[in-house]
C-alpha cells in the first residue's frame, strides 16, 4: 500500500502527514473553499485550478462532502467534483495544487450548516455506522489524494430532537476516526462552534482535543438577523452594549480565553475569521450606530446572492461603484468596521480589522488562523493592487516574507523532475530496515526503503527534506546538520 501511494503521488515529497505544531514552527493558515462558488456569475465565478494560490494557505479544505444515515460519505455535486460522465473534476484539480506547493495539505471537509445535525447524530450513536463512516472516509482520502478529514458537524446536541447523547457520541466518533486515520498518517481536524454557551452544549473539550490535530474555532456569525439590533459579525473585543454574561461571550477575545481555559492546547487552537459581512435593513435610517434596531436581512452580495450576507469582494466593489453613498465607520471598542447607506447597514472585515485579529492570535501564540472562505476575498484584485489582499495580509502577519520568497524561488517543472530514479545517488542502498533516510550530502534528497528496495526522491528547490516530519519543508524550518 505504501509503495503504491508513493508511485501515484506526482510530488517530490512523500509526506508522513503528521502535524507537529510547535510555536517556533510555521503557523497554520487554513483556508476553506466553498465549492458552489464555481457557479457564481461574472467576476464572482471561482475556478480551483486558476484562482487558488497554493502558497497562501498551509491547509486547503474542500467544502463540502455529505453524510448518509447509514454512515456512507456522500458526494454532494458529482458533476462538479468528479470526472465521471464528463464531470468537471474539481477534486482532482484541487489536490493537484500540491504539485505546485509540496508543503500544502488538502483535507475533505464533511458537513457544514446545510448538511444539518440529524444524520451525524444517527451515525455517531451507532458503533457499526461509525465504523462504516470511518471506512468511507479512508476510501475517499485514498481514492482522491487528500491528506485528511475535517469534521464539520454543526452542531452536536443541537438542531434536532432525536434524544441521542451527542456530546458523548461525538467523542466516540472522533476516537474511531483517529484510530482509522492515524495508521495512514492522515490528519483529523474539526470545525467547531465558538461561543461558550453553544460549546458547552456540544463538546467535552479536553476529550475532543485528545483526538484532533487541529481545532478550527468558528469565531464568526456572532451577530446576525436573529438579533433584535444590528451587530458586527466577528468583533475582536466586547462592545459598550455588551452588558450581560452572554453578550460578553460574543467576541474573539472571549472565545479564545474560553477555549484555552478548557484545556485546548495552544498548538492545536486555530481561530476562524470571516471574509464576509452581515447586512441588515435599518428600521430607521437615522439610527445607524451598532445596536440600532433593524427589520431583517439586508442586501445580498451581487455574486453570492444570499440576503443578509455579502463577501468582502462584493462589498469592496460596491464601495467602489457607490463611493459617495456609503458612510464607512469604525467601532473603537470592538475594533471592527461597519458601513451604512440609506436603510442598509453592514458589519464586515477589512484589512485593518483582519490585521488586528492576526496580531492577537500571534500574541497568544496560537496554532494559526482559519478563513471562511477564500472565494470571498478580493481574489481577482479588482479593489486592490494585488490578488487576495486579506489572505496576503494574514500570511504577512503569520510568516513575514516567507511565502512571497517561496513563490519566487520554487521552480516547478513536473516533466523534467525525476520522481523515481533507477540509479542510486552516491550508490546509497537501503539496509534491512524500512523507512525514510535523508542524503548525507544533499539536504534536499531523500530515500524510501521498502523491503530492501531503494527509491530516490528530491524536494523541489528551495525546499529541504525535514527528517522530523518526513516531508519537504521550508529551508528555515529544517536543520540540515
Short mmCIF file of C-alpha atoms in Angstrom, two decimals:
data_model
loop_
_atom_site.label_atom_id
_atom_site.label_comp_id
_atom_site.label_asym_id
_atom_site.label_seq_id
_atom_site.Cartn_x
_atom_site.Cartn_y
_atom_site.Cartn_z
CA UNK A 1 0.00 0.00 0.00
CA UNK A 2 2.80 2.44 0.91
CA UNK A 3 4.67 1.76 -2.30
CA UNK A 4 1.56 2.24 -4.45
CA UNK A 5 0.87 5.50 -2.68
CA UNK A 6 4.43 6.69 -3.30
CA UNK A 7 4.25 5.94 -7.01
CA UNK A 8 0.91 7.66 -7.55
CA UNK A 9 1.79 10.96 -5.88
CA UNK A 10 3.21 13.22 -8.58
CA UNK A 11 5.10 15.12 -5.90
CA UNK A 12 8.69 15.12 -4.85
CA UNK A 13 7.85 14.86 -1.19
CA UNK A 14 6.27 11.81 0.37
CA UNK A 15 4.63 13.13 3.47
CA UNK A 16 4.02 11.34 6.72
CA UNK A 17 1.05 13.72 7.01
CA UNK A 18 1.54 14.20 10.73
CA UNK A 19 1.10 17.71 12.03
CA UNK A 20 3.55 18.72 14.76
CA UNK A 21 2.62 22.27 15.55
CA UNK A 22 5.25 23.85 17.76
CA UNK A 23 5.16 27.58 18.46
CA UNK A 24 8.54 28.01 16.78
CA UNK A 25 7.27 26.37 13.60
CA UNK A 26 5.24 27.88 10.81
CA UNK A 27 1.74 28.96 11.84
CA UNK A 28 -1.26 27.46 10.11
CA UNK A 29 -3.25 29.42 7.55
CA UNK A 30 -6.25 27.18 6.97
CA UNK A 31 -8.44 28.10 4.00
CA UNK A 32 -11.92 26.77 3.34
CA UNK A 33 -13.17 26.69 -0.23
CA UNK A 34 -16.92 26.67 -0.81
CA UNK A 35 -17.20 24.60 -3.97
CA UNK A 36 -20.54 26.12 -5.06
CA UNK A 37 -18.68 29.36 -5.89
CA UNK A 38 -17.86 27.70 -9.24
CA UNK A 39 -21.42 28.58 -10.30
CA UNK A 40 -21.35 32.26 -9.35
CA UNK A 41 -21.80 34.84 -12.11
CA UNK A 42 -19.32 37.25 -13.66
CA UNK A 43 -16.24 38.15 -11.57
CA UNK A 44 -17.51 36.07 -8.65
CA UNK A 45 -17.06 32.79 -10.53
CA UNK A 46 -14.25 30.83 -8.88
CA UNK A 47 -12.04 28.23 -10.56
CA UNK A 48 -9.97 25.98 -8.29
CA UNK A 49 -7.28 25.39 -10.92
CA UNK A 50 -6.58 29.03 -11.74
CA UNK A 51 -7.92 31.13 -8.86
CA UNK A 52 -6.39 29.39 -5.82
CA UNK A 53 -2.88 30.49 -4.91
CA UNK A 54 -1.49 27.34 -3.22
CA UNK A 55 1.25 29.30 -1.46
CA UNK A 56 -1.16 31.44 0.59
CA UNK A 57 -2.59 28.53 2.63
CA UNK A 58 -0.93 25.81 4.68
CA UNK A 59 -4.14 23.74 4.55
CA UNK A 60 -6.95 23.82 1.99
CA UNK A 61 -10.38 22.48 2.94
CA UNK A 62 -12.67 21.16 0.19
CA UNK A 63 -16.15 22.07 1.43
CA UNK A 64 -18.29 20.09 1.49
CA UNK A 65 -18.98 16.38 1.39
CA UNK A 66 -22.15 15.00 2.93
CA UNK A 67 -23.02 12.08 5.21
CA UNK A 68 -25.77 9.49 4.86
CA UNK A 69 -27.70 7.89 7.71
CA UNK A 70 -26.04 4.52 7.06
CA UNK A 71 -22.60 6.08 7.59
CA UNK A 72 -21.52 6.44 3.97
CA UNK A 73 -19.98 9.64 2.70
CA UNK A 74 -21.96 11.49 0.06
CA UNK A 75 -20.62 13.37 -2.96
CA UNK A 76 -22.89 16.42 -2.96
CA UNK A 77 -22.21 17.57 -6.53
CA UNK A 78 -20.87 14.69 -8.65
CA UNK A 79 -20.77 16.80 -11.84
CA UNK A 80 -18.57 19.43 -10.22
CA UNK A 81 -16.48 17.14 -8.02
CA UNK A 82 -15.82 14.10 -10.21
CA UNK A 83 -14.67 13.40 -13.76
CA UNK A 84 -17.20 10.63 -14.41
CA UNK A 85 -19.69 11.28 -17.23
CA UNK A 86 -17.77 14.35 -18.43
CA UNK A 87 -17.73 15.94 -14.98
CA UNK A 88 -15.52 18.93 -14.18
CA UNK A 89 -13.18 17.00 -11.87
CA UNK A 90 -12.68 19.72 -9.27
CA UNK A 91 -11.44 17.29 -6.61
CA UNK A 92 -8.53 16.24 -8.84
CA UNK A 93 -7.76 19.88 -9.73
CA UNK A 94 -7.91 20.82 -6.04
CA UNK A 95 -5.48 18.13 -4.91
CA UNK A 96 -3.19 18.77 -7.88
CA UNK A 97 -2.35 22.12 -6.29
CA UNK A 98 0.09 20.15 -4.12
CA UNK A 99 2.20 19.67 -7.23
CA UNK A 100 2.91 23.40 -7.14
CA UNK A 101 3.44 23.64 -3.38
CA UNK A 102 4.52 20.32 -1.86
CA UNK A 103 4.10 21.62 1.71
CA UNK A 104 0.37 22.21 1.15
CA UNK A 105 -2.13 19.89 2.89
CA UNK A 106 -5.61 19.27 1.47
CA UNK A 107 -8.49 17.96 3.56
CA UNK A 108 -12.00 16.78 2.77
CA UNK A 109 -14.50 18.77 4.85
CA UNK A 110 -17.63 16.81 5.72
CA UNK A 111 -20.79 18.53 6.91
CA UNK A 112 -21.46 22.25 7.02
CA UNK A 113 -24.58 24.14 8.07
CA UNK A 114 -26.74 22.90 5.19
CA UNK A 115 -25.94 19.25 5.92
CA UNK A 116 -27.60 19.65 9.29
CA UNK A 117 -27.03 17.75 12.52
CA UNK A 118 -29.54 14.86 12.42
CA UNK A 119 -27.61 12.45 10.18
CA UNK A 120 -24.40 12.97 12.15
CA UNK A 121 -26.30 12.20 15.35
CA UNK A 122 -27.71 8.97 13.91
CA UNK A 123 -24.30 7.76 12.73
CA UNK A 124 -22.43 8.78 15.88
CA UNK A 125 -24.88 6.87 18.10
CA UNK A 126 -24.29 3.52 16.31
CA UNK A 127 -20.87 1.77 16.51
CA UNK A 128 -21.46 -0.09 13.24
CA UNK A 129 -22.40 3.09 11.40
CA UNK A 130 -19.41 4.88 12.86
CA UNK A 131 -17.17 2.08 11.55
CA UNK A 132 -18.79 2.37 8.13
CA UNK A 133 -18.24 6.12 8.16
CA UNK A 134 -14.55 5.71 9.03
CA UNK A 135 -14.10 3.19 6.22
CA UNK A 136 -15.87 5.51 3.79
CA UNK A 137 -13.63 8.41 4.84
CA UNK A 138 -10.43 6.40 4.40
CA UNK A 139 -11.55 5.22 0.97
CA UNK A 140 -12.34 8.80 -0.14
CA UNK A 141 -8.98 10.11 1.08
CA UNK A 142 -7.05 7.33 -0.63
CA UNK A 143 -9.01 7.47 -3.86
CA UNK A 144 -8.63 11.22 -4.34
CA UNK A 145 -5.35 12.06 -2.64
CA UNK A 146 -6.49 14.16 0.32
CA UNK A 147 -4.29 14.45 3.42
CA UNK A 148 -7.06 14.05 5.97
CA UNK A 149 -10.59 14.82 7.13
CA UNK A 150 -12.17 17.94 8.55
CA UNK A 151 -15.32 17.11 10.53
CA UNK A 152 -17.84 19.96 10.39
CA UNK A 153 -20.82 18.69 12.39
CA UNK A 154 -22.97 21.75 13.09
CA UNK A 155 -23.69 21.05 15.91
CA UNK A 156 -23.71 18.07 18.32
CA UNK A 157 -26.68 18.15 20.71
CA UNK A 158 -28.32 20.94 18.69
CA UNK A 159 -30.69 21.36 15.71
CA UNK A 160 -32.55 18.05 16.11
CA UNK A 161 -34.74 16.23 18.64
CA UNK A 162 -33.51 12.65 18.46
CA UNK A 163 -32.65 12.22 22.13
CA UNK A 164 -29.19 10.83 21.37
CA UNK A 165 -26.30 11.65 23.67
CA UNK A 166 -24.45 13.67 21.03
CA UNK A 167 -21.90 15.13 23.40
CA UNK A 168 -20.52 11.69 24.30
CA UNK A 169 -21.14 10.20 20.86
CA UNK A 170 -19.15 13.00 19.24
CA UNK A 171 -16.12 11.88 21.25
CA UNK A 172 -16.73 8.26 20.24
CA UNK A 173 -16.86 9.33 16.60
CA UNK A 174 -13.61 11.29 16.89
CA UNK A 175 -11.93 8.34 18.63
CA UNK A 176 -12.99 5.94 15.88
CA UNK A 177 -11.88 8.36 13.19
CA UNK A 178 -8.49 8.84 14.83
CA UNK A 179 -7.95 5.09 15.07
CA UNK A 180 -8.88 4.71 11.41
CA UNK A 181 -6.84 7.62 10.06
CA UNK A 182 -3.70 7.52 12.20
CA UNK A 183 -2.20 4.31 10.75
CA UNK A 184 -2.06 6.06 7.37
CA UNK A 185 -0.72 9.32 8.82
CA UNK A 186 -3.87 11.23 7.82
CA UNK A 187 -4.89 14.41 9.62
CA UNK A 188 -8.07 14.77 11.66
CA UNK A 189 -9.38 18.29 12.24
CA UNK A 190 -12.78 19.73 13.16
CA UNK A 191 -14.66 22.96 12.70
CA UNK A 192 -16.45 23.75 15.94
CA UNK A 193 -18.89 26.25 17.36
CA UNK A 194 -17.14 29.01 19.21
CA UNK A 195 -19.20 30.72 21.90
CA UNK A 196 -19.19 29.28 25.43
CA UNK A 197 -22.98 28.79 25.65
CA UNK A 198 -23.03 26.71 22.47
CA UNK A 199 -19.73 24.90 23.05
CA UNK A 200 -20.81 23.70 26.50
CA UNK A 201 -23.83 22.03 24.91
CA UNK A 202 -21.82 20.27 22.20
CA UNK A 203 -18.29 19.47 23.34
CA UNK A 204 -16.23 17.79 26.01
CA UNK A 205 -13.25 19.91 25.05
CA UNK A 206 -10.43 18.09 26.90
CA UNK A 207 -11.56 14.77 25.43
CA UNK A 208 -12.01 16.01 21.86
CA UNK A 209 -8.56 17.59 21.89
CA UNK A 210 -7.02 14.15 22.50
CA UNK A 211 -8.03 13.05 19.03
CA UNK A 212 -7.87 16.22 16.92
CA UNK A 213 -4.72 17.52 15.24
CA UNK A 214 -6.30 20.95 14.80
CA UNK A 215 -9.37 22.59 16.38
CA UNK A 216 -10.83 25.18 13.99
CA UNK A 217 -12.97 27.50 16.12
CA UNK A 218 -15.52 29.40 14.02
CA UNK A 219 -15.31 32.81 15.70
CA UNK A 220 -17.88 34.44 13.44
CA UNK A 221 -21.66 34.64 12.96
CA UNK A 222 -21.68 36.16 16.43
CA UNK A 223 -24.36 38.64 15.40
CA UNK A 224 -26.96 38.48 12.65
CA UNK A 225 -30.63 38.90 11.76
CA UNK A 226 -31.60 36.63 14.65
CA UNK A 227 -30.67 39.55 16.98
CA UNK A 228 -33.03 42.44 17.61
CA UNK A 229 -30.35 45.01 16.80
CA UNK A 230 -27.64 45.32 14.17
CA UNK A 231 -24.27 43.90 15.22
CA UNK A 232 -20.82 43.05 13.96
CA UNK A 233 -20.28 39.58 12.50
CA UNK A 234 -16.98 38.96 14.34
CA UNK A 235 -15.92 41.57 16.91
CA UNK A 236 -12.40 41.36 18.31
CA UNK A 237 -13.42 42.68 21.75
CA UNK A 238 -16.66 43.27 23.63
CA UNK A 239 -18.60 46.44 22.85
CA UNK A 240 -20.23 49.08 25.01
CA UNK A 241 -23.64 47.43 24.66
CA UNK A 242 -22.35 44.01 25.77
CA UNK A 243 -23.61 44.22 29.34
CA UNK A 244 -24.73 40.64 30.01
CA UNK A 245 -22.75 37.45 30.62
CA UNK A 246 -23.91 36.10 27.28
CA UNK A 247 -23.22 39.15 25.11
CA UNK A 248 -19.74 39.44 26.62
CA UNK A 249 -19.04 35.97 25.14
CA UNK A 250 -19.66 37.22 21.59
CA UNK A 251 -16.19 38.31 20.57
CA UNK A 252 -12.91 36.72 19.50
CA UNK A 253 -11.05 37.61 22.69
CA UNK A 254 -13.65 35.94 24.93
CA UNK A 255 -13.77 32.90 22.65
CA UNK A 256 -10.00 32.41 22.79
CA UNK A 257 -9.95 32.76 26.57
CA UNK A 258 -12.78 30.25 26.94
CA UNK A 259 -11.21 27.55 24.75
CA UNK A 260 -7.84 27.96 26.44
CA UNK A 261 -9.46 27.80 29.88
CA UNK A 262 -10.98 24.44 28.95
CA UNK A 263 -7.56 22.97 28.22
CA UNK A 264 -7.26 23.36 24.45
CA UNK A 265 -3.54 23.21 23.62
CA UNK A 266 -2.30 26.41 22.03
CA UNK A 267 -0.55 24.43 19.31
CA UNK A 268 -3.92 22.96 18.25
CA UNK A 269 -6.13 26.02 18.59
CA UNK A 270 -6.86 27.79 15.29
CA UNK A 271 -9.23 30.77 15.23
CA UNK A 272 -11.54 31.36 12.29
CA UNK A 273 -12.18 34.77 10.77
CA UNK A 274 -14.82 35.64 8.15
CA UNK A 275 -14.16 37.06 4.70
CA UNK A 276 -17.78 38.19 4.59
CA UNK A 277 -20.08 40.59 6.39
CA UNK A 278 -23.70 40.53 7.52
CA UNK A 279 -26.21 43.06 6.21
CA UNK A 280 -29.40 44.45 7.79
CA UNK A 281 -32.35 46.65 6.87
CA UNK A 282 -32.38 49.50 9.34
CA UNK A 283 -35.69 50.28 10.98
CA UNK A 284 -34.81 53.97 10.93
CA UNK A 285 -32.05 55.18 8.55
CA UNK A 286 -31.24 57.97 11.01
CA UNK A 287 -30.31 55.39 13.65
CA UNK A 288 -27.23 53.66 12.24
CA UNK A 289 -24.85 53.00 15.13
CA UNK A 290 -24.02 49.49 16.32
CA UNK A 291 -27.07 48.34 18.26
CA UNK A 292 -29.65 50.16 16.13
CA UNK A 293 -32.95 48.30 15.54
CA UNK A 294 -33.50 46.50 12.23
CA UNK A 295 -36.32 44.84 10.32
CA UNK A 296 -34.43 41.85 8.90
CA UNK A 297 -31.76 40.78 6.47
CA UNK A 298 -30.23 43.36 4.19
CA UNK A 299 -28.95 43.35 0.63
CA UNK A 300 -27.31 40.22 -0.82
CA UNK A 301 -23.93 40.14 -2.50
CA UNK A 302 -24.05 40.51 -6.27
CA UNK A 303 -22.31 37.13 -6.74
CA UNK A 304 -23.31 35.05 -3.71
CA UNK A 305 -26.93 36.28 -3.87
CA UNK A 306 -27.87 35.39 -0.30
CA UNK A 307 -29.84 38.12 1.50
CA UNK A 308 -28.12 39.25 4.68
CA UNK A 309 -24.64 38.10 3.62
CA UNK A 310 -22.04 39.84 1.47
CA UNK A 311 -18.48 38.79 0.66
CA UNK A 312 -15.54 41.13 1.08
CA UNK A 313 -15.02 41.10 -2.70
CA UNK A 314 -18.66 42.02 -3.31
CA UNK A 315 -18.62 44.75 -0.68
CA UNK A 316 -15.40 46.41 -1.79
CA UNK A 317 -16.70 46.51 -5.37
CA UNK A 318 -19.94 48.04 -4.10
CA UNK A 319 -17.98 50.72 -2.23
CA UNK A 320 -16.03 51.46 -5.42
CA UNK A 321 -19.19 51.81 -7.51
CA UNK A 322 -21.01 53.96 -4.95
CA UNK A 323 -18.22 55.87 -3.18
CA UNK A 324 -20.35 58.89 -2.28
CA UNK A 325 -23.30 56.92 -0.95
CA UNK A 326 -21.78 54.67 1.70
CA UNK A 327 -20.61 56.01 5.05
CA UNK A 328 -17.70 53.96 6.39
CA UNK A 329 -17.28 53.88 10.16
CA UNK A 330 -15.26 52.08 12.84
CA UNK A 331 -16.22 50.71 16.26
CA UNK A 332 -13.36 51.61 18.61
CA UNK A 333 -14.35 49.11 21.30
CA UNK A 334 -14.91 46.07 19.09
CA UNK A 335 -12.14 47.06 16.64
CA UNK A 336 -14.14 46.33 13.51
CA UNK A 337 -15.63 48.38 10.65
CA UNK A 338 -19.23 48.92 9.68
CA UNK A 339 -20.94 50.91 6.96
CA UNK A 340 -24.38 52.26 6.17
CA UNK A 341 -26.29 53.77 3.26
CA UNK A 342 -29.92 54.82 3.47
CA UNK A 343 -31.64 51.87 5.23
CA UNK A 344 -28.80 49.40 4.55
CA UNK A 345 -26.23 48.50 7.24
CA UNK A 346 -23.32 46.08 7.15
CA UNK A 347 -20.77 44.88 9.70
CA UNK A 348 -17.76 43.38 7.96
CA UNK A 349 -13.97 42.90 7.91
CA UNK A 350 -11.31 44.99 6.20
CA UNK A 351 -7.54 44.86 6.14
CA UNK A 352 -7.24 46.78 9.41
CA UNK A 353 -9.59 44.51 11.39
CA UNK A 354 -8.07 41.34 9.93
CA UNK A 355 -4.58 42.61 10.85
CA UNK A 356 -5.69 43.24 14.44
CA UNK A 357 -7.15 39.74 14.71
CA UNK A 358 -3.96 38.20 13.29
CA UNK A 359 -1.87 40.23 15.74
CA UNK A 360 -4.00 38.96 18.64
CA UNK A 361 -3.64 35.34 17.51
CA UNK A 362 0.13 35.75 17.19
CA UNK A 363 0.38 37.44 20.60
CA UNK A 364 -1.48 34.49 22.15
CA UNK A 365 0.89 32.08 20.34
CA UNK A 366 -2.00 30.04 18.94
CA UNK A 367 -1.58 27.48 16.16
CA UNK A 368 -2.83 29.84 13.47
CA UNK A 369 -5.79 31.35 11.69
CA UNK A 370 -8.61 29.89 9.61
CA UNK A 371 -10.62 31.74 6.96
CA UNK A 372 -14.11 31.23 5.64
CA UNK A 373 -13.74 31.41 2.77
CA UNK A 374 -11.10 32.18 0.12
CA UNK A 375 -13.51 32.90 -2.73
CA UNK A 376 -14.92 35.82 -0.71
CA UNK A 377 -11.56 37.61 -0.64
CA UNK A 378 -10.80 40.01 -3.50
CA UNK A 379 -9.26 37.06 -5.33
CA UNK A 380 -9.12 38.90 -8.66
CA UNK A 381 -7.54 42.06 -7.22
CA UNK A 382 -10.35 44.29 -8.50
CA UNK A 383 -10.28 46.55 -5.44
CA UNK A 384 -6.62 46.11 -4.59
CA UNK A 385 -3.21 46.33 -6.22
CA UNK A 386 -2.86 42.55 -5.82
CA UNK A 387 -4.99 39.43 -5.62
CA UNK A 388 -6.12 38.16 -2.20
CA UNK A 389 -5.38 41.28 -0.12
CA UNK A 390 -6.84 39.83 3.11
CA UNK A 391 -5.17 36.46 2.75
CA UNK A 392 -1.83 38.03 1.84
CA UNK A 393 -2.06 40.26 4.89
CA UNK A 394 -2.67 37.21 7.11
CA UNK A 395 0.35 35.47 5.60
CA UNK A 396 2.49 38.53 6.19
CA UNK A 397 1.43 38.58 9.84
CA UNK A 398 1.94 34.84 10.30
CA UNK A 399 5.03 34.24 8.16
CA UNK A 400 6.57 37.55 7.13
CA UNK A 401 8.03 37.43 3.62
CA UNK A 402 8.48 33.65 3.63
CA UNK A 403 5.55 32.95 1.31
CA UNK A 404 6.47 35.67 -1.16
CA UNK A 405 10.07 34.44 -1.28
CA UNK A 406 8.97 30.86 -1.83
CA UNK A 407 6.63 31.86 -4.66
CA UNK A 408 9.56 33.47 -6.43
CA UNK A 409 12.08 30.72 -5.70
CA UNK A 410 10.17 27.48 -6.25
CA UNK A 411 10.80 26.07 -9.71
CA UNK A 412 8.01 23.72 -10.72
CA UNK A 413 8.99 21.58 -13.70
CA UNK A 414 6.87 18.41 -13.47
CA UNK A 415 8.06 16.95 -16.75
CA UNK A 416 11.79 17.25 -16.07
CA UNK A 417 11.79 16.50 -12.35
CA UNK A 418 12.86 12.90 -11.65
CA UNK A 419 10.36 11.41 -9.22
CA UNK A 420 11.85 7.93 -9.02
CA UNK A 421 15.31 7.29 -10.44
CA UNK A 422 16.53 3.79 -11.16
CA UNK A 423 20.10 4.84 -10.38
CA UNK A 424 21.13 5.21 -6.76
CA UNK A 425 22.56 8.61 -5.86
CA UNK A 426 26.05 8.19 -4.41
CA UNK A 427 25.42 4.44 -4.58
CA UNK A 428 23.22 4.62 -1.47
CA UNK A 429 21.45 1.35 -0.79
CA UNK A 430 18.92 0.55 1.88
CA UNK A 431 19.63 -1.78 4.75
CA UNK A 432 17.07 -4.26 6.05
CA UNK A 433 15.12 -1.52 7.88
CA UNK A 434 12.16 0.19 6.19
CA UNK A 435 11.50 3.94 6.23
CA UNK A 436 12.94 7.27 5.12
CA UNK A 437 16.61 8.27 5.01
CA UNK A 438 17.97 11.73 4.15
CA UNK A 439 21.04 12.02 1.96
CA UNK A 440 24.15 12.92 3.99
CA UNK A 441 25.48 15.33 1.38
CA UNK A 442 22.32 16.93 -0.04
CA UNK A 443 19.59 18.06 2.33
CA UNK A 444 17.02 18.12 -0.49
CA UNK A 445 17.47 14.45 -1.41
CA UNK A 446 15.98 11.52 0.48
CA UNK A 447 15.32 7.81 0.07
CA UNK A 448 12.45 5.49 0.87
CA UNK A 449 13.46 1.98 1.87
CA UNK A 450 10.95 -0.82 1.36
CA UNK A 451 11.96 -4.46 1.94
CA UNK A 452 15.48 -3.89 0.67
CA UNK A 453 14.47 -1.79 -2.34
CA UNK A 454 15.67 1.83 -2.58
CA UNK A 455 13.59 4.66 -4.08
CA UNK A 456 15.13 8.10 -4.61
CA UNK A 457 13.39 11.45 -4.28
CA UNK A 458 14.31 15.12 -4.34
CA UNK A 459 12.43 18.13 -2.97
CA UNK A 460 11.54 20.95 -5.34
CA UNK A 461 14.02 23.83 -4.98
CA UNK A 462 14.45 25.51 -2.50
CA UNK A 463 12.70 23.06 -0.14
CA UNK A 464 14.65 20.69 2.12
CA UNK A 465 13.71 17.26 3.48
CA UNK A 466 12.66 17.59 7.12
CA UNK A 467 13.51 14.39 8.97
CA UNK A 468 11.24 15.37 11.88
CA UNK A 469 8.02 15.42 9.85
CA UNK A 470 9.19 13.19 6.96
CA UNK A 471 8.27 15.78 4.34
CA UNK A 472 9.73 18.55 2.22
CA UNK A 473 9.65 21.78 4.20
CA UNK A 474 10.72 25.41 4.11
CA UNK A 475 14.52 25.84 4.38
CA UNK A 476 14.43 28.00 7.50
CA UNK A 477 12.46 25.27 9.34
CA UNK A 478 14.85 22.42 8.53
CA UNK A 479 18.03 21.52 10.42
CA UNK A 480 20.30 20.08 7.73
CA UNK A 481 23.03 19.23 10.24
#
